[in-house]
Amino acid sequence: MAAVLVANPHSIHMPSPTVGGLEAKKRTKSAPSKATAVTRGRRERPCDACRKRKSKCVINEEQKTCAACGVHGQECTFVEDPQPRKRRIEGEAKDAEALKRRSVASPAVSVPEVPVHEPEFDRPQLSLKVETEISTNVLRESSNRQFRHYGTHIGPTSEVEPILMDLAATTGTIPQNGTYRRADGRTSFLANPIATESVPVQQSVLPRTLDRLIGTHGMPLIRLYLNNIHPNFPIIQSEFFSDHKTGRRTNLDPALLAAVYSVTIPWLLHENSGAASQLPDSSQVDDIALRLFGDSLCRPTLSTVQAGLLLMQRPNFDSKTLNTQLVGITHELGLHLDCSSWMSSVAEKGLRKRLAWALYMQDKWCSLIHGRPSIIFQNNWAVRDLVDEDFDMSCGMTESSISVLELERGRALIQQMVKLTEILSTVLDTFFTLQAMQEIDDAGQGGTRLILERAKPVQICLKDWFAKLPPNLKIDTAVNGRPSSIGYLHLAYFATEITLHRCIIRSLEASNGDPYLAHICRSAAKTRLISAMDFVNRLRPEHLNSFWYFPSKVDFALIGTFGILLLATAPCQEEADFYQTRLSEYRWTLGVSSKTIGFLSFAIDSLDSSLSLLANIPRKPSISEIVTRIDSLSNSQSASSPKDEQMIDAPPMHLGHLPRTETGGLLSNVSGLASPSTSTSSGSTTYEAYVEAFPNQSIRSLSKQS
């Protein structure tokens, strides 16, 4: 026996008296007797689950359950009476009819101006019942076919006490609308149905407007989505595509369908560039998608999360706001929890894990590109790592031309992107939280050394991650003319490296410390910049014409920003000229590639804007001028400074023992590493030279442990 909690989340009447925060209202409804429970044969009526889904109920010969219940692994019952039809409120019916007439009368499809209703966020009223059997499919209220229900995770500190719910199992209270259950020993959910009369008018009007706007392009858009986005960002289950193909539109969440159309329209425009006037207006589709997504936020389901994740991929959307909303939904639906022990199907567990890690990646990369604190914390994240069994390798195979190899590459792509994002999270937590930055500031001139101590383990993780990339994710892997999204993975790797080195270069300016240490750090930073720019030069049309993860627009700009940082902090004019040349080449590359990837114009504008800030910076001294100044200062100090009695036996403090050129100038690679102003090598420069040159015990021990 289990306690079941029921909710009526849209009640607007005055609340009835409550006891202990729980609704005390009682409604009695006797169970149907055997004589009246079933008035039609099993072959003549749909089962309870199919009636709720409004789908066809097919029972094959010699089978006890219908095909749908067999697929979903749930009990096939015929005990519930048909639900009474819900009549629309008279005022809302008139509004909808007026909007329909206005949109039909317009010669062009337009998005209707629908009155926006403030969502009700009050805690739903509760009642209890006793269940003798709990369906293994209780949590599927948030799946594609059950988008008319939304689930709520009951937190451990809310006013709803799970133990009280268990104790109430003996009361026999009759259910009203929703159900309460424990997913495991400490996880509880409240599943609430969405009443038809509570759905805003625009949720019934906008889907019809979307259908008229898309017209006959629905199936081509789904095909393009499956070919270009789904293999590299597998966040939608196979039932969505099969329902769309077979015309079961009532099973599709309008917000998710609109988001799929919105994110895929650029490929449709590219494929039919000669007939752009006959294609749907992308701005109108975006507007409808945002409205439907906004309406679903107060009743979130997994479909709401999927729609939000897809809208995040649109380069013209505000990802900061969307991220905040979606992370809140993550906690509402319990996606941050470990679902491995839940009584759910393997397919749903895999979907929840894929969505959870997609949200984790979104939050961390939003934190990077917007410079905002991350919302997801590791100590409140219990999702297990993705494994191969979490992916549906048959999804979309019959509706598109994608191959198994492409699906396998997409699976590996997501898994590696998750691992890289975890390293990025370590970088953000170690160097860019308020506490971490304050600790670096408090270290004063030792700030750079502190950063290098903390950076060593992160660099080792990045090096190991890159070395262990599967062969099918190497940037030079042949793609046979098919779009390949591995470019965004490598770009994200360089963005992570650059983020780490930006912190180091900034500390050099603040510490104004050892020039040898500065040379080591700047050499490593210069190597990373060249490698990133060379990567952009190697991108082929197969990479450019593929799906790019949403932070890629800013990641391209970060490469230019890092180059300008090195240009602005260059100690000599020769080094500044080197970076100026490389930045000019990088801008030219972006300009050529922007004809294929429109969002690269953002990186170009960012580069131009940052360079304009250096327009009035005075010319830096040349290397020869710096050497002359150092020699002059050294000679004057040795001639005028009195010798300390304790330093009588010390070697002379001048630069005569350092290697020089044939003309007598000081060599620029005293440290054994090539100067950033003269080297063209893009090899791997590490901080081993720093560890050997400066016998700091803490750094040495950290290096040995790593």
Coordinates of N, CA and C in Angstrom, one line a residue, residues 516 520 671 673 685-694:
Y516 N 61.5 36.5 -16.0 CA 61.7 35.2 -16.6 C 60.4 34.4 -16.4
I520 N 58.0 32.8 -19.5 CA 57.5 31.4 -19.6 C 56.0 31.4 -19.8
S671 N 65.6 31.8 -21.7 CA 65.0 30.7 -20.9 C 65.1 29.4 -21.6
L673 N 63.3 28.9 -24.2 CA 62.1 28.9 -25.0 C 62.1 30.0 -26.0
T685 N 53.9 23.9 -25.2 CA 54.7 24.6 -24.2 C 54.0 24.4 -22.9
T686 N 54.7 23.9 -21.9 CA 54.2 23.7 -20.6 C 54.9 24.5 -19.6
Y687 N 54.6 24.3 -18.3 CA 55.2 25.1 -17.2 C 56.3 24.3 -16.5
E688 N 56.8 23.3 -17.2 CA 57.9 22.5 -16.6 C 59.1 23.3 -16.4
A689 N 59.4 24.2 -17.3 CA 60.6 25.1 -17.2 C 60.4 26.0 -15.9
Y690 N 59.2 26.4 -15.7 CA 59.0 27.2 -14.5 C 59.2 26.4 -13.2
V691 N 58.8 25.2 -13.2 CA 58.9 24.3 -12.0 C 60.4 24.1 -11.7
E692 N 61.2 23.9 -12.8 CA 62.6 23.6 -12.7 C 63.4 24.8 -12.3
A693 N 63.0 26.0 -12.8 CA 63.8 27.2 -12.6 C 63.5 27.8 -11.2
F694 N 62.3 27.6 -10.7 CA 62.0 28.1 -9.4 C 61.7 27.0 -8.4

